[in-house]
Coordinates of C-alpha atoms in Angstrom, one line a residue:
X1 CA -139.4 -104.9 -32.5
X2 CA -142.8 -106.2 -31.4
X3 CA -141.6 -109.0 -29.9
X4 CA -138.8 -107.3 -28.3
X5 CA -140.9 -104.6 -26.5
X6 CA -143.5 -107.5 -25.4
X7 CA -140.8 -109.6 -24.1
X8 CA -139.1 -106.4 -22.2
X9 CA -142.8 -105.4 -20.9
X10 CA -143.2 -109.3 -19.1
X11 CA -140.1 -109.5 -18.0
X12 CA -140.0 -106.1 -16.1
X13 CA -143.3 -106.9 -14.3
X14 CA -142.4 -110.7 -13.3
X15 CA -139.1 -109.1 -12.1
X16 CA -140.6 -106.2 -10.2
X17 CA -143.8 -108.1 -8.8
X18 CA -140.5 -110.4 -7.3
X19 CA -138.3 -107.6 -6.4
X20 CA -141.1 -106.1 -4.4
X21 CA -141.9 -109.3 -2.7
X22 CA -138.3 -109.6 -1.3
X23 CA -138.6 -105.6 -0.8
X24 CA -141.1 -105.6 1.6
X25 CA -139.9 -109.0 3.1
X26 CA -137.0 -106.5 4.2
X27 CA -139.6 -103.7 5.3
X28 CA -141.3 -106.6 7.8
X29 CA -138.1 -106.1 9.5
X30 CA -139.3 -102.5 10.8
X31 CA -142.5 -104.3 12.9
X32 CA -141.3 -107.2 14.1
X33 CA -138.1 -105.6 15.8
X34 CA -140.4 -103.2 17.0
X35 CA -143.3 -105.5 18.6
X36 CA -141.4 -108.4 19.0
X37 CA -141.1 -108.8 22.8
X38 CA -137.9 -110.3 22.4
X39 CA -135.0 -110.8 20.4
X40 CA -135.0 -114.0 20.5
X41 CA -138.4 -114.0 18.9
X42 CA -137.3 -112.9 15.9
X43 CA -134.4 -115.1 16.1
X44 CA -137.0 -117.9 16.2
X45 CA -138.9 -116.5 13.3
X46 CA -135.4 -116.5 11.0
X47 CA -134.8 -120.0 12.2
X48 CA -138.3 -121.2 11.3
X49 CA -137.9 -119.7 7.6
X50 CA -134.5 -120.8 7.1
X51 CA -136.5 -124.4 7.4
X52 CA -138.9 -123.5 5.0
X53 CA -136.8 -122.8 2.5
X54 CA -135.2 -126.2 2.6
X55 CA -138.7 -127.6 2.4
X56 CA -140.0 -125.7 -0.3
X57 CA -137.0 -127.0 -2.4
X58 CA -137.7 -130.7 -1.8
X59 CA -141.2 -130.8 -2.0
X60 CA -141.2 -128.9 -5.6
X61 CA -138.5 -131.1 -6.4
X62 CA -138.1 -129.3 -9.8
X63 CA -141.1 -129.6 -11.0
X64 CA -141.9 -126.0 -12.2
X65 CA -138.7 -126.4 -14.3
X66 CA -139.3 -129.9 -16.0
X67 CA -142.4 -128.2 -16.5
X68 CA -140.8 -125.7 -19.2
X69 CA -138.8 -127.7 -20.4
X70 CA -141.1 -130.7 -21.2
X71 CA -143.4 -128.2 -23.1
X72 CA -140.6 -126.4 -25.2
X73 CA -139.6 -129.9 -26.3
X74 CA -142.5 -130.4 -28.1
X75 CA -145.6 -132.5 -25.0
X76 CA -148.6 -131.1 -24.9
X77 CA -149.1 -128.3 -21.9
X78 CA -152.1 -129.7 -20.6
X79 CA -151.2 -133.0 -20.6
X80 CA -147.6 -131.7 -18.7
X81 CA -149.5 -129.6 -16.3
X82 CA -151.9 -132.1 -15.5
X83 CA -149.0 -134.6 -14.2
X84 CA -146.6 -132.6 -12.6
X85 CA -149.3 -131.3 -10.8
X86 CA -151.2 -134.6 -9.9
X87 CA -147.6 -136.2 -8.9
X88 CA -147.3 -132.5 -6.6
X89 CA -150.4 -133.3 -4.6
X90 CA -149.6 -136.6 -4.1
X91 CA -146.0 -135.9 -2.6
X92 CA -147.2 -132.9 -0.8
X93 CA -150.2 -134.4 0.6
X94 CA -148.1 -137.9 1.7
X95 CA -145.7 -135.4 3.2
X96 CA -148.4 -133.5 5.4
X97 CA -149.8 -136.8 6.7
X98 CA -146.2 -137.9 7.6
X99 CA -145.5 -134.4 9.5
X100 CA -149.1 -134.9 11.3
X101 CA -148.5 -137.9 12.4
X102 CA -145.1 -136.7 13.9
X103 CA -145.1 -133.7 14.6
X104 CA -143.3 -133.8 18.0
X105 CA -140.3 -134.9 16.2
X106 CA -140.8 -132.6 13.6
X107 CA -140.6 -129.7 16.1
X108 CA -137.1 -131.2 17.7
X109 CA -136.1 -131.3 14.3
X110 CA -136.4 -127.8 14.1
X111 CA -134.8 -127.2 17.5
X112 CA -138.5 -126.0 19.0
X113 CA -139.2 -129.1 21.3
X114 CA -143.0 -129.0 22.0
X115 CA -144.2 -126.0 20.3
X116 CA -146.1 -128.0 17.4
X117 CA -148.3 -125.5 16.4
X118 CA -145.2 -124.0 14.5
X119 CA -145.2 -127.3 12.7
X120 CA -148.6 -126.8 11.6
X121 CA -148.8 -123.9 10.8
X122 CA -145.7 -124.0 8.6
X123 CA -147.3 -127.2 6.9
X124 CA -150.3 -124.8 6.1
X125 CA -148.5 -122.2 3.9
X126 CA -145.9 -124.8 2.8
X127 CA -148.4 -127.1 0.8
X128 CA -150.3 -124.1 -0.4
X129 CA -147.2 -122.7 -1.7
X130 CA -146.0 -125.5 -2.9
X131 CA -149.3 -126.7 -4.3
X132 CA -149.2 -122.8 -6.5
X133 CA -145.9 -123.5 -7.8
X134 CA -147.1 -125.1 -11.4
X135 CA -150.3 -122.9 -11.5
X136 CA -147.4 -119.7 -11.4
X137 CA -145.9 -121.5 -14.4
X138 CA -148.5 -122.1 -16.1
X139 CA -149.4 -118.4 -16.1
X140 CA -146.1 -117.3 -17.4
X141 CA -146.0 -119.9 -19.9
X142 CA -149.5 -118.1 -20.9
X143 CA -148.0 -115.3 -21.1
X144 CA -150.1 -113.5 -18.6
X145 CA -147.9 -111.3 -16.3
X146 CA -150.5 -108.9 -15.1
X147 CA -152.7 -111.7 -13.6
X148 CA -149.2 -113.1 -11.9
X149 CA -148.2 -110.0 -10.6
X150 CA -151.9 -109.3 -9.0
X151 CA -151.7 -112.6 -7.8
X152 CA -148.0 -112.0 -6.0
X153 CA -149.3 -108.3 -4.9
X154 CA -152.4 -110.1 -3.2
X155 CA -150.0 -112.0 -1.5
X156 CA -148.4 -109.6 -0.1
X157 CA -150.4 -106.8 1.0
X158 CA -152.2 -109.7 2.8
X159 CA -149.3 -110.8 4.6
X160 CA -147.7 -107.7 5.3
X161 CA -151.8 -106.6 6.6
X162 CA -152.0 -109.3 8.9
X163 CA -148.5 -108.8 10.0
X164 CA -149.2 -105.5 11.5
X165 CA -152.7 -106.3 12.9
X166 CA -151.7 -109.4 14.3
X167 CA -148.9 -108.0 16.1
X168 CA -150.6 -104.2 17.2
X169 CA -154.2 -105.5 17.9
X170 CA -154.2 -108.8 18.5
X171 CA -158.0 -110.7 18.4
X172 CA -158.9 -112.2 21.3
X173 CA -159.6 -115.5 20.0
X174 CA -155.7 -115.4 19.0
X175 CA -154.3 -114.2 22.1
X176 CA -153.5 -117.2 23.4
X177 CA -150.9 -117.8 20.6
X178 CA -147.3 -116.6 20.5
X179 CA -145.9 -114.1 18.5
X180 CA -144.0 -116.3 16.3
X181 CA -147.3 -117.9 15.5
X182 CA -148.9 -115.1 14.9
X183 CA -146.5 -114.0 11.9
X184 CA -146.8 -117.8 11.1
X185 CA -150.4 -117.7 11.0
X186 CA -150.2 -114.3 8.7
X187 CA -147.7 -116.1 6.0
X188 CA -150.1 -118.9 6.0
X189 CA -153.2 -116.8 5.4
X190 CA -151.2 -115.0 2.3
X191 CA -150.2 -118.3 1.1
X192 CA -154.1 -119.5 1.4
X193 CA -155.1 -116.6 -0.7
X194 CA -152.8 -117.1 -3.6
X195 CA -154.2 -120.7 -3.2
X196 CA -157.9 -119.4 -4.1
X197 CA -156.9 -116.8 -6.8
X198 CA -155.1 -119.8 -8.5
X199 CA -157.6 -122.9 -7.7
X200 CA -158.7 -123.0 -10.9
X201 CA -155.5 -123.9 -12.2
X202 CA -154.3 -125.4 -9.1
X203 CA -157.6 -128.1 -10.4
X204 CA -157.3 -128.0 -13.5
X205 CA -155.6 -131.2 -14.3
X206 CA -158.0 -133.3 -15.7
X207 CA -155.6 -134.7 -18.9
X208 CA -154.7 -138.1 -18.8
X209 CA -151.9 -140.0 -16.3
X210 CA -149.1 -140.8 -19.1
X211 CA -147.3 -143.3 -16.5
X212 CA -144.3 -143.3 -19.5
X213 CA -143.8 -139.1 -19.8
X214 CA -144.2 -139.0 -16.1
X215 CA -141.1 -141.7 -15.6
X216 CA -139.3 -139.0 -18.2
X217 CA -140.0 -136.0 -16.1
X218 CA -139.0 -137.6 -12.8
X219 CA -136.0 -138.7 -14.7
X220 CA -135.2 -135.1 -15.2
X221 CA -136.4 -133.1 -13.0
X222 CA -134.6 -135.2 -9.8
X223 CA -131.0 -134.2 -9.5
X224 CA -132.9 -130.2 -10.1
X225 CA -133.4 -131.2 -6.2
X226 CA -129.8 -131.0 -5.5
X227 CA -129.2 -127.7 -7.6
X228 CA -131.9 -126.1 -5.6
X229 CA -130.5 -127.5 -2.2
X230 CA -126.7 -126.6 -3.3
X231 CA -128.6 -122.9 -3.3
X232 CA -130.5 -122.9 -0.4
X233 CA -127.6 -124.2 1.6
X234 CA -125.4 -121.3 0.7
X235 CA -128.0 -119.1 1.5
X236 CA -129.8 -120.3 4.6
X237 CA -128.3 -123.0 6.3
X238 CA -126.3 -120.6 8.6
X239 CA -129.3 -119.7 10.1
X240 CA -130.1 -123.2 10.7
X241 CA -126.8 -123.8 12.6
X242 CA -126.9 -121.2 15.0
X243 CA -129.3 -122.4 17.2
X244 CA -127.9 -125.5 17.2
X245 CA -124.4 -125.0 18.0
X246 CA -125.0 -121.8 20.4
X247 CA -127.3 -122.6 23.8
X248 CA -131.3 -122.1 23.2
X249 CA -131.7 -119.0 25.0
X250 CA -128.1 -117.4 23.4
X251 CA -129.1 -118.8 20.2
X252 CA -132.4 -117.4 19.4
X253 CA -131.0 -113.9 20.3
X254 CA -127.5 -114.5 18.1
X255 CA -130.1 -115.4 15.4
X256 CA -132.2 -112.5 15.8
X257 CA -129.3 -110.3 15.3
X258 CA -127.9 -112.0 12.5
X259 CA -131.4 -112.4 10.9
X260 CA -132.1 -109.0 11.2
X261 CA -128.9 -107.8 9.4
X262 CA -129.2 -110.0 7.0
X263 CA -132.0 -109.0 5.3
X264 CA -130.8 -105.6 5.3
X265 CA -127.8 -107.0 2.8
X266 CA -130.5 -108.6 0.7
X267 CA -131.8 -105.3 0.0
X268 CA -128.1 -103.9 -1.3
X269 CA -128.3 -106.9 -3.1
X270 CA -131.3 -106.1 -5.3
X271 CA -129.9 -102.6 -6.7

């Protein structure tokens, strides 16, 4: 019965430390259709995190799940930490020299020709968040659900903080950045945060390189890649497409709408 209640007790705060992340995701709504200048702004903003979301799923590239499941079939945590997390910098870090050194075509990727400081900013928060992936594992798998949820909560009242300031009293050495970069510079301070609460973990990975297990875990944890994709492209990849297939201008405000009442069904999703 213990075990039961204990078990019941985690599962209801990693659940609703995540249910109130998407939550107020959906409450951000509320500001940014109300100091967005434009429409189309927040159109840019959905088409921005549509990316991310593709991003986030190939730079983890499974990792937080080989993770599990390496330890529950018997390796050492440590030493399964410590490489997943030393192969993560590696990939993340390669990938952030590769977007530096071309950005430009990073941003007409994205369908924002010239506006780099999007794709900087966005590499800020994605390698910090990708870079806290394993150390949010590694807390569940140490059964600590308190310290995650603080963690997630820090997160959020950071972002959802900066959000509002950002937008409402802008600081003058800012103003010369758009709003979309402003709500991009917010998610990336959040993201830095949770970076710091979890750098001793994020660091801790000083176990032994086992070239052999780390063959085994790539091994497994590659085709998890195309399981998350298969997800994400359900989910976001309309958002992506819009501004494509629709003029800029018409696009960004089609996108706007559509963003807008999309996160309201994500909400009637979660009850």
């Amino acid at each position: 019965m213990g075990i039961l209640r204990k078990l019941a007790s985690q599962t209801a705060i990693y659940g609703l430390s995540s249910m109130l992340g998407r939550f107020i995701n959906f409450l951000l709504v509320i500001p940014h259709t109300e100091y967005l200048k434009t429409v189309g702004d927040y159109g840019d903003i959905t088409t921005v995190f549509a990316f991310m979301a593709f991003f986030n799923v190939l730079l983890s590239y499974g990792m937080d799940t080989t993770y599990f499941n390496f330890i529950r079939n018997g390796h050492a945590p440590d030493k399964v930490y410590a490489i997943a997390q030393k192969s993560l910098f590696v990939t993340t870090l390669s990938f952030a020299l590769i977007v530096v050194l071309f950005n430009h075509a990073a941003a007409d990727f994205m369908g924002f020709p010239g506006k780099t400081e999007y794709v900087f900013i966005c590499l800020i928060f994605l390698c910090f968040d990708t870079l806290s992936i394993l150390p949010f594992a590694r807390i569940r798998y140490e059964e600590k659900p308190l310290k995650f949820a603080a963690v997630k909560l820090a997160n959020i009242l950071v972002n959802v903080g900066l959000n509002l300031y950002l937008l409402t009293h802008t600081p003058e050495v800012l103003k010369s950045f758009s709003q979309v970069s402003l709500i991009l510079i917010a998610n990336a301070a959040a993201s830095l945060v949770s970076f710091l609460l979890l750098s001793p973990l994020v660091f801790k990975i000083q176990a032994a390189f086992d070239k052999d297990l780390y063959k085994k875990m790539l091994t497994y944890a590659w085709p998890l890649i195309f399981v998350g994709l298969a997800g994400i492209v359900n989910e976001t990849l309309d958002r992506t497409l819009l501004k494509r297939m629709l003029p800029d201008a018409k696009g960004s405000y089609q996108n706007g709408i559509y963003g807008a009442f999309y996160k309201l069904t994500m909400v009637m999703t979660m009850f």
